Tab-separated table of C-alpha atoms in Angstrom:
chain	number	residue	atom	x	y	z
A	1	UNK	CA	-1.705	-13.748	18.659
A	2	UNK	CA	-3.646	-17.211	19.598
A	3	UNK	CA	-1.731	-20.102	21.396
A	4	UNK	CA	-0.473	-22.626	18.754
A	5	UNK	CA	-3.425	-25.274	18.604
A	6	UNK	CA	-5.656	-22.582	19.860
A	7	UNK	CA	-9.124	-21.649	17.889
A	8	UNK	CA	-8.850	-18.191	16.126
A	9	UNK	CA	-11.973	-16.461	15.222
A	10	UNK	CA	-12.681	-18.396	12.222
A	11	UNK	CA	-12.862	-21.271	14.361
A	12	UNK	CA	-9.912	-22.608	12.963
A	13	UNK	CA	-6.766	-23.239	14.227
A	14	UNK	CA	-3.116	-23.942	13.720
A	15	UNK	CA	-4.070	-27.853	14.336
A	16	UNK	CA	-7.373	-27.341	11.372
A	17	UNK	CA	-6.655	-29.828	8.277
A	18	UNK	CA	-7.328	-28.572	4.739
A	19	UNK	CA	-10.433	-31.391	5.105
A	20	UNK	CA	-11.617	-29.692	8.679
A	21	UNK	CA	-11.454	-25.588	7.261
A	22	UNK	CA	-13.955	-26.800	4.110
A	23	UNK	CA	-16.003	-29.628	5.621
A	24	UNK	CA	-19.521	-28.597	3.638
A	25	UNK	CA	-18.320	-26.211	1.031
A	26	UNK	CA	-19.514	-27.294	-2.396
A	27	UNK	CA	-16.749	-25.954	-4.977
A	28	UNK	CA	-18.357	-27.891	-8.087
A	29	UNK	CA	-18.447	-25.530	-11.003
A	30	UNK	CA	-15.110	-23.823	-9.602
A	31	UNK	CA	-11.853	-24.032	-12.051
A	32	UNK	CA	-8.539	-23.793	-10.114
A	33	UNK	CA	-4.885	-23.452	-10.945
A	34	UNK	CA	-2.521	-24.922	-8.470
A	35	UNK	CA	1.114	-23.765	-8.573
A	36	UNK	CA	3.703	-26.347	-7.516
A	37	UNK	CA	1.114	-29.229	-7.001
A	38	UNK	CA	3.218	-32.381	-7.725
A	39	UNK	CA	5.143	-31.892	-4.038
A	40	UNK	CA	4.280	-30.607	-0.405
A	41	UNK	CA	1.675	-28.851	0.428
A	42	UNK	CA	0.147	-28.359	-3.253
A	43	UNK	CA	-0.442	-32.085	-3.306
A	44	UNK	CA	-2.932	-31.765	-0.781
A	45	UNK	CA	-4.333	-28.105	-1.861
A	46	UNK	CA	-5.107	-30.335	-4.995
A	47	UNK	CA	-6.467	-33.137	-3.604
A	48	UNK	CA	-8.628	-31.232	-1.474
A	49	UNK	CA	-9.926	-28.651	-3.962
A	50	UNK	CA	-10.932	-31.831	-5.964
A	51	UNK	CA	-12.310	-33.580	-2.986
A	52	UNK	CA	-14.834	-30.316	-2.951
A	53	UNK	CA	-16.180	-30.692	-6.652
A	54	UNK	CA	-13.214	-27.885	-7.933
A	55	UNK	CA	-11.893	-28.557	-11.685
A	56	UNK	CA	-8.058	-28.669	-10.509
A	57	UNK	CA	-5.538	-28.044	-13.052
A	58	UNK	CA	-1.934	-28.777	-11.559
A	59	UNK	CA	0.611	-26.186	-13.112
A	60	UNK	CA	3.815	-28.060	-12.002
A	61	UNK	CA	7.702	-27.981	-13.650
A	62	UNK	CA	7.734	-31.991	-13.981
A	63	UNK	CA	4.674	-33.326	-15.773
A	64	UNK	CA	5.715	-36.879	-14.551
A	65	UNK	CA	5.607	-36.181	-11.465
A	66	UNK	CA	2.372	-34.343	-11.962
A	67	UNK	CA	0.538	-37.229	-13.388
A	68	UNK	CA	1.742	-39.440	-10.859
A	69	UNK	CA	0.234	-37.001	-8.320
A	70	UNK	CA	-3.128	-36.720	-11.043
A	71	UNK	CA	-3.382	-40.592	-10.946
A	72	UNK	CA	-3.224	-40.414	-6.966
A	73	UNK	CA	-5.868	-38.169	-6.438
A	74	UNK	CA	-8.261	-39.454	-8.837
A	75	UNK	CA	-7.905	-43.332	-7.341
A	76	UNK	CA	-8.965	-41.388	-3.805
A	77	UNK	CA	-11.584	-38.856	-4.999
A	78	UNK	CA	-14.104	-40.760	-7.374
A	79	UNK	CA	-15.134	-38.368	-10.273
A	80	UNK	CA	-12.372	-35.835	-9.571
A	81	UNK	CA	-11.679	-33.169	-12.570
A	82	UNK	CA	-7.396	-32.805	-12.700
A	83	UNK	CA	-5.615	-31.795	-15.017
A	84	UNK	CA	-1.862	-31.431	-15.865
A	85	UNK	CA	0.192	-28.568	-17.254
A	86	UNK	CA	3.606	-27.462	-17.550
A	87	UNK	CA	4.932	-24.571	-15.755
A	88	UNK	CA	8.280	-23.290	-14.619
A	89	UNK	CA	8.259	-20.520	-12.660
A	90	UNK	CA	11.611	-19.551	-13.332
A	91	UNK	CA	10.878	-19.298	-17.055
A	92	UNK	CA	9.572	-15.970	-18.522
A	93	UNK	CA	8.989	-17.882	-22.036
A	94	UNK	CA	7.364	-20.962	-19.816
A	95	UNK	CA	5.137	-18.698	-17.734
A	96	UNK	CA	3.650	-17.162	-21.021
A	97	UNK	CA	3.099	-20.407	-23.113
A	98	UNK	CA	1.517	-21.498	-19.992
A	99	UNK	CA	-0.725	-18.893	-20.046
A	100	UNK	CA	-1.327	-18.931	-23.649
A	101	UNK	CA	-2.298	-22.486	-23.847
A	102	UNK	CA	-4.300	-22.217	-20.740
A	103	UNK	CA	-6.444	-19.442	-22.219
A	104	UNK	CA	-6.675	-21.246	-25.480
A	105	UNK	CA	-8.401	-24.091	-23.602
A	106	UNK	CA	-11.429	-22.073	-23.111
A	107	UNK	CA	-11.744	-23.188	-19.214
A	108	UNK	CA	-12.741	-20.415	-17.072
A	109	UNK	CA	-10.724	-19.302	-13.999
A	110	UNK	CA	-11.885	-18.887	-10.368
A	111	UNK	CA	-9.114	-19.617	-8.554
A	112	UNK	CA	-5.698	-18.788	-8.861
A	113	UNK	CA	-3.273	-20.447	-6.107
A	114	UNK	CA	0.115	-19.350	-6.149
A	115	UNK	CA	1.517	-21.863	-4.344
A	116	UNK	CA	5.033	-23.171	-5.606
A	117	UNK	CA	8.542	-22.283	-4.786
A	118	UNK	CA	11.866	-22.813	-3.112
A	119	UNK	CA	13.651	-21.884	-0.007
A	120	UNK	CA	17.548	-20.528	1.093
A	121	UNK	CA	18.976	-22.419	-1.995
A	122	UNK	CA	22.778	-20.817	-3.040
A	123	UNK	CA	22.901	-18.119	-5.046
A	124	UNK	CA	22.132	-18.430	-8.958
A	125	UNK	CA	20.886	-16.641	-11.753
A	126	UNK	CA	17.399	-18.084	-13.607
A	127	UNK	CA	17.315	-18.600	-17.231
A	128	UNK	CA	16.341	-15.460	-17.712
A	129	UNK	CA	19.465	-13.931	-15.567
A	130	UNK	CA	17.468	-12.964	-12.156
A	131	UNK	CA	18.182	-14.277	-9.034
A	132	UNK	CA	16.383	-17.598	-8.932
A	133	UNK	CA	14.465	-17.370	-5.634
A	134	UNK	CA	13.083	-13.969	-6.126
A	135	UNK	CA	12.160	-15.481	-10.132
A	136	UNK	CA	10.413	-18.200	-8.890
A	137	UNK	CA	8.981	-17.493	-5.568
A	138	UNK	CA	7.371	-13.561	-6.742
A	139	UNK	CA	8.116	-13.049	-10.590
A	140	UNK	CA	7.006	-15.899	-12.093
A	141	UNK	CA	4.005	-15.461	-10.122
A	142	UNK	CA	3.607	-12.118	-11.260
A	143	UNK	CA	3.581	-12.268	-14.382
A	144	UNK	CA	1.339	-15.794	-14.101
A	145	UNK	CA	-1.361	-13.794	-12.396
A	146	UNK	CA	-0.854	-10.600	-14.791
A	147	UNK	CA	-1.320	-12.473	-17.835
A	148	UNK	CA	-4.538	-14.861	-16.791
A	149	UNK	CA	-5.576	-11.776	-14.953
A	150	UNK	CA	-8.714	-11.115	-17.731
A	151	UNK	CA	-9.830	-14.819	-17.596
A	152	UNK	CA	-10.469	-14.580	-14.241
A	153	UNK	CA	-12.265	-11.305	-14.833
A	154	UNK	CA	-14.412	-12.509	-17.324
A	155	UNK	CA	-15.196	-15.672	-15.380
A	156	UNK	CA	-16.403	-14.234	-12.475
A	157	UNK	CA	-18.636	-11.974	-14.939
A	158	UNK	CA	-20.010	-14.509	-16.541
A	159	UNK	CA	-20.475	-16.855	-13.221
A	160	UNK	CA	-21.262	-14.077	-11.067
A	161	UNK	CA	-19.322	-15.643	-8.683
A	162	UNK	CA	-16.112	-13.968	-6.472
A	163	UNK	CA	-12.994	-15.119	-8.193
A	164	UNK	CA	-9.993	-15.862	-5.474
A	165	UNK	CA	-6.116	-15.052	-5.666
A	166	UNK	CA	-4.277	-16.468	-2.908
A	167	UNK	CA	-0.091	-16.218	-2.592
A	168	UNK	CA	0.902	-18.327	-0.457
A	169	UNK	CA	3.579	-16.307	1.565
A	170	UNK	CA	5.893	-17.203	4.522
A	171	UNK	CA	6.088	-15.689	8.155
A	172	UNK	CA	9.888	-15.483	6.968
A	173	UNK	CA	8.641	-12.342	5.156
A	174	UNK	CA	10.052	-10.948	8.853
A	175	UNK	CA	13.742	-11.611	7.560
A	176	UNK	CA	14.039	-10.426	4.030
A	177	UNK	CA	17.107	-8.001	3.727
A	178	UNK	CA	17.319	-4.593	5.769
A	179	UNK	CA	15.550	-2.466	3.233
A	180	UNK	CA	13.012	-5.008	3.042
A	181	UNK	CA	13.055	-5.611	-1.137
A	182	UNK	CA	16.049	-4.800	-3.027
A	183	UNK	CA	14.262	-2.745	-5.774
A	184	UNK	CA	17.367	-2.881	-9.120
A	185	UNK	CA	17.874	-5.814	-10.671
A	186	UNK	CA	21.621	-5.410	-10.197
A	187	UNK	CA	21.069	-5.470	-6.253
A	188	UNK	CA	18.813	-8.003	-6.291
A	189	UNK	CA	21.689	-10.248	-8.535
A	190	UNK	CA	24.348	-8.967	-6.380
A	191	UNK	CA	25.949	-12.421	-5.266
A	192	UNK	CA	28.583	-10.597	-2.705
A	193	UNK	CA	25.607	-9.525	-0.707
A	194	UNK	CA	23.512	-12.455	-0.995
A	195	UNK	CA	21.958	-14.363	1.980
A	196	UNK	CA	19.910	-17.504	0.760
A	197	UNK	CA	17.858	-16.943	3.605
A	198	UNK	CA	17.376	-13.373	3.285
A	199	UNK	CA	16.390	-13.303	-0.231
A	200	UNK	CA	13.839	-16.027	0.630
A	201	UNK	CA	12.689	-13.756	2.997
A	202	UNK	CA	12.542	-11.022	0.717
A	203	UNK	CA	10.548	-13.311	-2.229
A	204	UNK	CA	7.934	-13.699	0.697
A	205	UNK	CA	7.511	-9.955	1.679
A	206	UNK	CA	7.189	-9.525	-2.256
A	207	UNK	CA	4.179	-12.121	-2.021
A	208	UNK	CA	2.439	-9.829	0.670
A	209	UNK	CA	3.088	-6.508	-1.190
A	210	UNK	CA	2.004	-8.105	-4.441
A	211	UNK	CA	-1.313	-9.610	-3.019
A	212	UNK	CA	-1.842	-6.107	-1.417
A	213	UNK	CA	-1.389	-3.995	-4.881
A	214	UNK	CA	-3.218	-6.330	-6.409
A	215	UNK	CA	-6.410	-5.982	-4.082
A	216	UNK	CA	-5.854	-2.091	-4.594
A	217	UNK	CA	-6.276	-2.280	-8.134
A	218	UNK	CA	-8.889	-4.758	-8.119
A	219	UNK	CA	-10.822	-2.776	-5.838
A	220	UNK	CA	-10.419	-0.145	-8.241
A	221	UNK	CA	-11.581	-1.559	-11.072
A	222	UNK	CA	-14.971	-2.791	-9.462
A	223	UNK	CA	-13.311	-6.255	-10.704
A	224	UNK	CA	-15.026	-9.541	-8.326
A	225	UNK	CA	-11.631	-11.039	-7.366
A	226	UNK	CA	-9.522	-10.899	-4.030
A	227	UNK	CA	-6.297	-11.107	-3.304
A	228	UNK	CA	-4.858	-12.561	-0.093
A	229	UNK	CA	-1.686	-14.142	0.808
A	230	UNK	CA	-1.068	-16.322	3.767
A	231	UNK	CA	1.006	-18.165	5.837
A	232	UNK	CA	1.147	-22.281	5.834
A	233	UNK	CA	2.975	-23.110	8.847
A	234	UNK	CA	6.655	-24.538	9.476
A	235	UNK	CA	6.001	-28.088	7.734
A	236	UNK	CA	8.735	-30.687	6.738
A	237	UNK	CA	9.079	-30.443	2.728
A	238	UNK	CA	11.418	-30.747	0.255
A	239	UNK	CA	11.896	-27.145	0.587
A	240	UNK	CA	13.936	-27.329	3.746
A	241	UNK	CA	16.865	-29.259	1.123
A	242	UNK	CA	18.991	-26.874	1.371
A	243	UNK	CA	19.133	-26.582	4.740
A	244	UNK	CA	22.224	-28.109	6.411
A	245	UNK	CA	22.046	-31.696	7.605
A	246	UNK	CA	22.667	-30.665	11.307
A	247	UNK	CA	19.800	-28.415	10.858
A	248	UNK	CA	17.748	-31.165	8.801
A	249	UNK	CA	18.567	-33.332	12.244
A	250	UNK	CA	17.438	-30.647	14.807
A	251	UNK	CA	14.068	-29.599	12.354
A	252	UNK	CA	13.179	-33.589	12.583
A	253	UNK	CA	13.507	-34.133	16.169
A	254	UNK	CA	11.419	-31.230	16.666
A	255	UNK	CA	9.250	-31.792	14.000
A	256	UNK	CA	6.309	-33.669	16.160
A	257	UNK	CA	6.054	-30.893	18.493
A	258	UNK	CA	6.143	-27.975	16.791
A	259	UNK	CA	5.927	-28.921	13.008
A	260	UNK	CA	2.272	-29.067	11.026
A	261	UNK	CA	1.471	-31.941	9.128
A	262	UNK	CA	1.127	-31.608	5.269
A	263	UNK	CA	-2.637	-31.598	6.166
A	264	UNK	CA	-1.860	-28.858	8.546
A	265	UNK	CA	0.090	-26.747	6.403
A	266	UNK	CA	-2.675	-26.792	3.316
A	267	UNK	CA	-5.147	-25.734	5.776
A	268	UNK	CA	-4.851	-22.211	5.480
A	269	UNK	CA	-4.422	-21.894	1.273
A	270	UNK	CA	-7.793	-24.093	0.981
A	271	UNK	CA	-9.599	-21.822	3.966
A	272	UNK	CA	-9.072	-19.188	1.980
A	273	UNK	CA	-9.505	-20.169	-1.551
A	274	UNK	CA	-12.743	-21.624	-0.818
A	275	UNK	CA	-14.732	-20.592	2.502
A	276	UNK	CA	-17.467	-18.243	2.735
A	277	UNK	CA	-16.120	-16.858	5.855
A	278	UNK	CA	-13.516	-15.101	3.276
A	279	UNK	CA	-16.059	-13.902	0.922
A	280	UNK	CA	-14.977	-10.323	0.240
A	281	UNK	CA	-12.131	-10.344	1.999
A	282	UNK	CA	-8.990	-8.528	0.161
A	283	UNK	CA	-5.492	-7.488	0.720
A	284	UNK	CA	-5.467	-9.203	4.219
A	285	UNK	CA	-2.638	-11.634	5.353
A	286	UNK	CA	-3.724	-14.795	6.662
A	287	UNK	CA	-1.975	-17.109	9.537
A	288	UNK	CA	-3.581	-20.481	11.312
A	289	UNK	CA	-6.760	-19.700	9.149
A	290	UNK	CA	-7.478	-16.201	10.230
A	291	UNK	CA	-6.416	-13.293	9.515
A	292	UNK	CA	-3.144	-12.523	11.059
A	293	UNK	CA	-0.653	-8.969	10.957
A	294	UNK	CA	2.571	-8.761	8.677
A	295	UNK	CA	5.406	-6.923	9.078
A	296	UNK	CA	4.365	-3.426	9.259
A	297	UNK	CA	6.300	-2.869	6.290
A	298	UNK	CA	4.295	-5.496	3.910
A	299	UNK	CA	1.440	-3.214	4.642
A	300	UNK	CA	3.803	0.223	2.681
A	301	UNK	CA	1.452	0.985	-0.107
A	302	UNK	CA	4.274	3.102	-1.144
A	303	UNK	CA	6.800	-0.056	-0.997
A	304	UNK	CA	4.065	-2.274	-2.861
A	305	UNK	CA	3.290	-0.279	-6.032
A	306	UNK	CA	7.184	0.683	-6.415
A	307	UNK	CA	7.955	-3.190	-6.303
A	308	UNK	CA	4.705	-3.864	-8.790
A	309	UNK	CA	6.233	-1.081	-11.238
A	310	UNK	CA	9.273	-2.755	-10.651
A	311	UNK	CA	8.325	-6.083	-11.572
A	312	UNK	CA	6.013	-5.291	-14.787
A	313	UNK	CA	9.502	-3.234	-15.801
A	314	UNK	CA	11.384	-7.062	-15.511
A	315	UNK	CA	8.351	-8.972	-16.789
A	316	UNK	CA	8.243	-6.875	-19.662
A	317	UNK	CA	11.666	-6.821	-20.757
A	318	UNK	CA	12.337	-10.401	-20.344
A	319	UNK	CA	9.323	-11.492	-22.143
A	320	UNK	CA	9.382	-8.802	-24.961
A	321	UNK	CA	5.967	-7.275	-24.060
A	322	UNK	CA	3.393	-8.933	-22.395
């Protein structure tokens, strides 16, 4: 493990802006989808994957806030390509008409960027009666990526270029619950065992595992597409909201010195959706913008294809068939 502010061997370190990690990469003729872009981290991801000639569209929950975010980056980027679309995560029936009106819009799909989601909040159930962090952080994305899974494989047919799924994880993957993912929907909606921070720990791991099935498979199937997930870096966002205000204090005064900047934390999610250093790359976890290790445990293929069975089992019987 590098010092923090210390180049890895990308080159890139923990102190590398999203603007620094693809200074010179050309991404006009890419399409990407941005999870959560209207807030954090995916603000910039958008604004920098547009900066780079990418077609952006913005899947985000509040389309307001998403065109506010649109307007934003097209008065700073001359000539950018954003769109807007509506997505909640949380929603089995939103994730699909997503997906449906996305692939009846006839754009390709290069890059998928599963970005959003929230952190420790108190236990509740989604719409669709799962637990609401492991629903939006992992499921949502699941099925998300599942569904749009052919459009990407037919775009990077016809383009002949690498198509790139990147989950943005957490390095709180390290704390999900003692057996690592609770595998039953009636353990993972247990609310007598719940730990806010725990389950977010265990929606990250889930991100890892899911990246690494998914690069299995894709590997498999001679398909051009990788899967990574990744690390952005402690940053101050609106997902720390939860957190108690003594702990809100403490995080801020600390903030300056050990904190990343938005900038900072987008680094690593545009390093690897776009750079040619990453070309080929699959199934690895990525930290500071290089490739990092997980818990040993994100790396059980075992774990990973139970949790993948698992989830198309939930997918499909919340969605009626997908």
């Amino acid at each position: 493990m590098w010092f923090f502010g210390s180049k890895g061997a990308s080159g890139f370190s923990s102190r590398s802006t999203a603007e620094e990690v693809t200074h010179g990469v050309d991404g006009t003729g890419l399409t990407a989808i941005v999870t959560g872009a209207s807030s954090g981290i995916g603000v910039e991801t958008a604004r920098v994957l547009a900066l780079r000639g990418v077609h952006v569209v913005m899947a985000v929950r509040n389309t307001a806030s998403g065109a506010k975010v649109k307007e934003d980056i097209v008065n700073k980027v001359p000539g950018a390509k954003v769109d807007v679309m509506e997505l909640d995560l949380s929603s089995m029936d939103s994730v699909k008409k997503f997906a449906s009106d996305y692939k009846s819009s006839g754009l390709p799909l290069n890059l998928l960027i599963n970005n959003a989601g929230i952190m420790a909040c108190p236990f509740k159930l989604s719409k669709d009666n799962i637990e609401l962090q492991f629903v939006t952080n992992h499921l949502g994305h699941f099925l998300l990526t599942k569904l749009l899974l052919d459009t990407m494989k037919n775009t990077s047919r016809e383009s002949k270029r690498e198509g790139r799924i990147v989950n943005v994880s957490s390095e709180a993957h390290r704390y999900s619950y003692p057996e690592g993912v609770r595998l039953g929907k009636n353990k993972i909606n247990d609310e007598l065992s719940y730990s806010s921070f725990r389950a977010y720990g265990q929606s990250k791991l889930c991100n890892i595992l899911h990246a690494n099935e998914l690069a299995k498979q894709l590997k498999e199937d001679g398909a051009n597409i990788t899967a990574n997930s990744l690390h952005p870096g402690a940053i101050m966002t609106n997902l720390w909201c939860h957190f108690n205000s003594y702990l809100a204090v403490a995080a801020g005064a600390v903030a300056k010195y050990m904190f990343k900047t938005v900038p900072q934390g987008a680094a690593t999610t545009c390093y690897v959706a776009l750079h040619p250093q990453v070309a080929g790359v699959t199934g690895e976890y990525f930290l500071d913008n290089n490739i990092a290790k997980p818990l040993p445990i994100a790396n059980d293929y075992e774990l990973a294809k139970k949790l993948w069975d698992f989830s198309n089992k939930l997918t499909d019987s919340q969605s009626g068939g997908t």
